[in-house]
Amino acid sequence: MDELPLDQVRTLLAVLDEGTFDAAAAALHVTPSAVSQRVKALEQRTGRVLLMRTKPVRATESGEVVVRFARQLARLERDARADLGMADGMGPVRLPIAVNADSLATWFLPALTRVPQDPPVCIELHREDESHTTALLREGQVMAAVTSSPDPVAGCSVRMLGLARYLPTASPGFAARYLTGAPERDLREAPTIVFDRKDDLQDAFVRSLTGDATAGAGPVRHYVPTSEGFRDAVVAGLGWGLVPEQQSRPLVRTGELVLLAARPLDVPLYWQQWKLDSPALSMVADVVAAAAAGSLRSPSS
């Protein structure tokens, strides 16, 4: 194999982005048969199965390598055309980014309003837990991610954004009912609010209180998979939980929430992005970093 035919590479990317062969065919203005033939030809050329024929279609590990190459190629081609004055009719710049729900609900979306729109930039957000956003980078689904991992994904650069502070809180009525003794004991038994089954923050906080690596929050867990819903569930007294400082401080001041311990939980956040000489991606990265500096805690504070 001496080359990857660009039409085949672009077709593979279209299938992944659109989810089906038929949708990719419509996007590319070709027949579904032509899409299937191109993908099969690319698989034969690489000697690898690149797609899992599920609904929606998913990339195999080998397919992820080709997808990353395809996205990088498309980004570089667009930037080159813009530099040559050939950008007319190309449509807006598309930047897929992975970000965790709490950042979305607090500081990240206001940051995006500061991204210049000349030329127009289309942000495609993928919500994922901060400890799992790097998986989307590896798979080629996104070009950048807000993540809790300082370890760079292959082909990516990393910069520190700051610390997202979480406060252990509960409603006054819940605290009076369930949390009358030592927090390190009561929080192991009391009902808990968790975001989803990837959410380890409450367990990590209990471990930090007890010093016991095997400890965790209580067995009664209510799953509330939105940042605002999580906060509201804690305010309603459904359970205790770690609420972002930006959301919880005002509620503590008004008495709607009480702090369960003086110790917060700080989660380091990083910005990882592909190593591309892309003006649009660099511009968004700078805007995000500036917003984070004004919203997140400094590691030295």
Coordinates of C-alpha atoms in Angstrom, one line a residue:
M1 CA 0.0 0.0 0.0
D2 CA 1.6 3.2 -1.1
E3 CA -1.2 5.7 -0.7
L4 CA -4.7 6.2 0.7
P5 CA -7.0 7.4 -2.1
L6 CA -8.6 10.7 -0.9
D7 CA -12.0 10.0 -2.3
Q8 CA -12.2 6.7 -0.3
V9 CA -10.9 8.4 2.9
R10 CA -13.4 11.2 2.6
T11 CA -16.2 8.6 2.0
L12 CA -15.3 6.7 5.1
L13 CA -15.4 9.9 7.1
A14 CA -18.8 10.8 5.7
V15 CA -20.2 7.4 6.6
L16 CA -19.0 7.8 10.2
D17 CA -20.3 11.4 10.5
E18 CA -23.7 10.6 8.9
G19 CA -24.2 7.3 10.6
T20 CA -25.3 5.2 7.7
F21 CA -24.2 4.4 4.1
D22 CA -27.4 5.8 2.7
A23 CA -27.0 9.1 4.6
A24 CA -23.4 9.4 3.5
A25 CA -24.5 8.8 -0.1
A26 CA -27.0 11.7 0.1
A27 CA -24.3 14.0 1.7
L28 CA -21.8 13.1 -1.0
H29 CA -24.4 13.2 -3.9
V30 CA -23.5 9.6 -5.0
T31 CA -25.3 6.3 -4.8
P32 CA -25.2 4.1 -1.7
S33 CA -23.6 1.4 -3.9
A34 CA -20.7 3.8 -4.7
V35 CA -20.2 4.5 -1.0
S36 CA -20.1 0.8 -0.2
Q37 CA -17.6 0.2 -3.0
R38 CA -15.3 2.9 -1.9
V39 CA -15.3 1.7 1.7
K40 CA -14.7 -1.9 0.7
A41 CA -11.9 -0.8 -1.6
L42 CA -10.2 1.2 1.2
E43 CA -10.5 -1.9 3.5
Q44 CA -8.9 -4.0 0.9
R45 CA -6.1 -1.5 0.4
T46 CA -5.4 -1.3 4.1
G47 CA -6.0 -4.9 4.8
R48 CA -8.1 -4.0 7.8
V49 CA -11.8 -3.9 8.6
L50 CA -12.5 -0.2 9.1
L51 CA -16.2 -0.1 10.0
M52 CA -18.6 -2.0 12.2
R53 CA -21.8 -2.2 10.2
T54 CA -24.0 -1.3 13.1
K55 CA -26.7 1.5 13.4
P56 CA -25.2 4.0 13.6
V57 CA -22.0 2.8 11.9
R58 CA -18.9 2.7 14.2
A59 CA -15.2 2.7 13.4
T60 CA -13.0 -0.2 14.4
E61 CA -9.6 0.6 16.0
S62 CA -8.0 0.6 12.6
G63 CA -10.8 2.8 11.2
E64 CA -10.2 5.3 14.0
V65 CA -6.7 5.8 12.6
V66 CA -8.1 6.6 9.1
V67 CA -10.8 8.8 10.6
R68 CA -8.2 10.9 12.4
F69 CA -6.2 11.2 9.2
A70 CA -9.3 12.2 7.3
R71 CA -10.3 15.0 9.7
Q72 CA -6.8 16.4 9.8
L73 CA -6.6 16.3 6.1
A74 CA -10.0 18.1 5.7
R75 CA -8.9 20.7 8.2
L76 CA -5.6 21.4 6.5
E77 CA -7.2 21.5 3.1
R78 CA -9.7 24.0 4.2
D79 CA -7.0 26.2 5.8
A80 CA -4.9 26.0 2.7
R81 CA -7.8 27.0 0.5
A82 CA -8.6 29.9 2.8
D83 CA -4.9 31.1 2.6
L84 CA -5.1 30.9 -1.2
G85 CA -8.3 33.0 -1.3
M86 CA -10.4 30.0 -2.4
A87 CA -12.7 29.8 0.6
D88 CA -15.8 31.0 -1.2
G89 CA -18.6 28.4 -1.1
M90 CA -16.8 26.2 1.4
G91 CA -19.3 26.8 4.2
P92 CA -18.5 27.5 7.9
V93 CA -15.5 26.0 9.6
R94 CA -16.6 23.0 11.6
L95 CA -14.9 22.2 14.9
P96 CA -16.1 19.1 16.9
I97 CA -15.2 19.5 20.6
A98 CA -15.8 17.2 23.6
V99 CA -16.6 18.8 26.9
N100 CA -18.1 17.7 30.2
A101 CA -21.6 18.7 31.3
D102 CA -20.6 20.8 34.3
S103 CA -18.3 23.0 32.2
L104 CA -21.1 23.3 29.7
A105 CA -23.5 24.4 32.4
T106 CA -21.1 27.0 33.9
W107 CA -18.2 28.6 32.0
F108 CA -17.8 27.0 28.6
L109 CA -20.8 28.2 26.6
P110 CA -20.2 31.9 27.5
A111 CA -16.6 31.4 26.2
L112 CA -17.9 30.3 22.8
T113 CA -19.7 33.6 22.4
R114 CA -16.3 35.3 22.2
V115 CA -15.2 33.2 19.2
P116 CA -15.0 35.6 16.2
Q117 CA -17.3 34.7 13.4
D118 CA -15.4 36.1 10.4
P119 CA -15.1 33.6 8.9
P120 CA -17.9 31.7 10.5
V121 CA -17.1 28.8 12.8
C122 CA -19.5 26.0 13.5
I123 CA -18.9 24.4 16.9
E124 CA -20.1 20.8 17.3
L125 CA -20.2 19.9 21.0
H126 CA -20.0 16.3 22.2
R127 CA -21.0 16.0 25.9
E128 CA -18.9 13.4 27.8
D129 CA -17.5 12.9 31.3
E130 CA -14.2 14.7 31.7
S131 CA -12.4 11.5 32.4
H132 CA -13.6 10.0 29.1
T133 CA -13.4 12.9 26.6
T134 CA -9.9 11.8 25.5
A135 CA -11.5 8.6 24.1
L136 CA -13.3 10.8 21.5
L137 CA -10.0 12.3 20.6
R138 CA -8.5 8.9 20.0
E139 CA -11.5 7.8 17.9
G140 CA -11.2 10.9 15.7
Q141 CA -14.7 12.1 16.6
V142 CA -13.5 15.4 17.9
M143 CA -10.5 17.7 17.3
A144 CA -10.3 19.1 20.9
A145 CA -11.5 18.2 24.3
V146 CA -11.8 19.5 27.9
T147 CA -10.5 16.6 29.9
S148 CA -9.2 15.7 33.4
S149 CA -6.3 13.8 31.8
P150 CA -2.9 15.5 31.6
D151 CA -1.5 12.7 29.4
P152 CA -1.6 13.7 25.8
V153 CA -3.4 11.5 23.3
A154 CA -1.0 10.6 20.4
G155 CA -0.8 13.6 18.1
C156 CA -2.3 16.0 20.6
S157 CA -1.0 18.9 22.7
V158 CA -2.1 19.7 26.2
R159 CA -2.5 22.9 28.2
M160 CA -3.7 23.3 31.8
L161 CA -7.0 25.2 32.1
G162 CA -7.5 25.3 35.9
L163 CA -9.2 23.5 38.7
A164 CA -13.0 22.9 38.7
R165 CA -14.0 23.1 42.4
Y166 CA -16.9 21.1 43.7
L167 CA -18.6 21.6 47.1
P168 CA -20.2 18.7 49.0
T169 CA -23.8 19.9 49.7
A170 CA -27.2 18.8 50.7
S171 CA -30.5 20.5 51.5
P172 CA -31.0 21.5 55.2
G173 CA -33.8 19.0 55.6
F174 CA -31.7 16.1 54.1
A175 CA -28.7 17.0 56.2
A176 CA -30.8 17.0 59.4
R177 CA -32.2 13.6 58.6
Y178 CA -29.2 11.7 57.3
L179 CA -26.0 13.6 58.3
T180 CA -26.0 14.1 62.0
G181 CA -22.6 12.6 62.8
A182 CA -19.1 12.5 61.2
P183 CA -19.3 13.1 57.4
E184 CA -16.7 10.4 56.7
R185 CA -19.2 7.9 58.2
D186 CA -22.6 9.4 57.3
L187 CA -21.7 10.0 53.6
R188 CA -21.0 6.3 53.2
E189 CA -24.6 5.5 54.0
A190 CA -26.7 8.5 52.9
P191 CA -28.6 8.5 49.6
T192 CA -26.4 10.0 46.9
I193 CA -26.9 11.9 43.6
V194 CA -24.6 10.8 40.8
F195 CA -24.6 12.1 37.2
D196 CA -24.3 8.7 35.5
R197 CA -22.4 5.4 35.9
K198 CA -19.2 7.1 34.8
D199 CA -19.4 9.6 37.6
D200 CA -16.9 8.8 40.3
L201 CA -16.8 12.2 42.1
Q202 CA -18.9 11.3 45.1
D203 CA -16.9 8.1 45.7
A204 CA -13.6 10.0 45.3
F205 CA -14.7 12.6 47.8
V206 CA -15.6 9.9 50.4
R207 CA -12.3 8.2 49.8
S208 CA -10.5 11.6 50.4
L209 CA -12.4 12.0 53.7
T210 CA -11.8 8.5 55.0
G211 CA -8.3 7.8 53.6
D212 CA -9.7 4.4 52.6
A213 CA -9.1 3.5 49.0
T214 CA -11.9 1.0 49.1
A215 CA -14.5 3.4 50.5
G216 CA -17.4 4.9 48.5
A217 CA -20.6 6.8 48.7
G218 CA -23.8 5.0 49.8
P219 CA -25.6 2.2 47.9
V220 CA -28.7 4.3 47.4
R221 CA -27.9 6.3 44.2
H222 CA -30.1 8.5 42.1
Y223 CA -28.8 9.0 38.6
V224 CA -29.5 12.5 37.2
P225 CA -27.7 13.0 33.9
T226 CA -27.8 16.8 33.5
S227 CA -25.8 19.4 35.4
E228 CA -28.8 21.6 36.2
G229 CA -30.9 18.5 37.1
F230 CA -28.2 17.2 39.4
R231 CA -28.1 20.5 41.3
D232 CA -31.9 20.7 41.5
A233 CA -32.0 17.1 42.8
V234 CA -29.7 18.0 45.6
V235 CA -31.7 21.2 46.4
A236 CA -34.9 19.1 46.5
G237 CA -33.4 16.8 49.1
L238 CA -33.2 13.6 47.0
G239 CA -29.6 13.0 48.1
W240 CA -26.3 14.7 48.7
G241 CA -23.8 15.5 46.0
L242 CA -20.8 17.5 44.8
V243 CA -22.2 20.6 43.0
P244 CA -19.9 22.9 41.0
E245 CA -18.9 25.9 43.1
Q246 CA -20.4 28.4 40.5
Q247 CA -23.8 26.7 41.1
S248 CA -23.6 25.9 44.8
R249 CA -22.1 29.1 46.4
P250 CA -25.2 31.2 45.7
L251 CA -27.5 28.5 47.1
V252 CA -25.4 28.1 50.2
R253 CA -25.6 31.9 50.8
T254 CA -29.4 31.8 50.6
G255 CA -29.7 28.7 52.8
E256 CA -31.1 26.4 50.1
L257 CA -28.0 24.2 50.5
V258 CA -25.6 23.5 53.4
L259 CA -22.0 22.5 53.2
L260 CA -21.3 19.0 54.5
A261 CA -17.5 19.4 55.0
A262 CA -15.0 22.3 54.9
R263 CA -13.0 20.4 52.3
P264 CA -13.9 20.8 48.6
L265 CA -13.0 18.5 45.7
D266 CA -10.9 20.1 43.0
V267 CA -10.8 18.5 39.6
P268 CA -8.0 19.6 37.2
L269 CA -9.1 20.4 33.7
Y270 CA -7.0 20.4 30.6
W271 CA -7.4 21.4 27.0
Q272 CA -6.2 18.8 24.5
Q273 CA -6.3 19.4 20.8
W274 CA -4.8 17.9 17.6
K275 CA -1.4 19.3 16.6
L276 CA -2.6 21.1 13.6
D277 CA -1.6 24.4 12.2
S278 CA -5.2 25.5 12.1
P279 CA -6.1 29.2 12.7
A280 CA -9.7 28.4 13.7
L281 CA -8.7 25.7 16.2
S282 CA -6.0 27.9 17.7
M283 CA -8.4 30.8 18.0
V284 CA -11.0 28.7 19.8
A285 CA -8.3 27.2 22.1
D286 CA -7.1 30.7 23.1
V287 CA -10.7 31.8 23.8
V288 CA -11.4 28.8 25.9
A289 CA -8.1 29.2 27.9
A290 CA -8.9 32.8 28.6
A291 CA -12.4 32.0 29.8
A292 CA -11.1 29.2 32.0
A293 CA -8.6 31.5 33.6
G294 CA -11.5 33.8 34.7
S295 CA -13.8 31.0 35.9
L296 CA -11.7 28.1 37.2
R297 CA -9.4 28.0 40.2
S298 CA -5.7 28.4 39.7
P299 CA -3.6 25.4 40.7
S300 CA -1.7 27.6 43.1
S301 CA -4.8 29.0 44.9

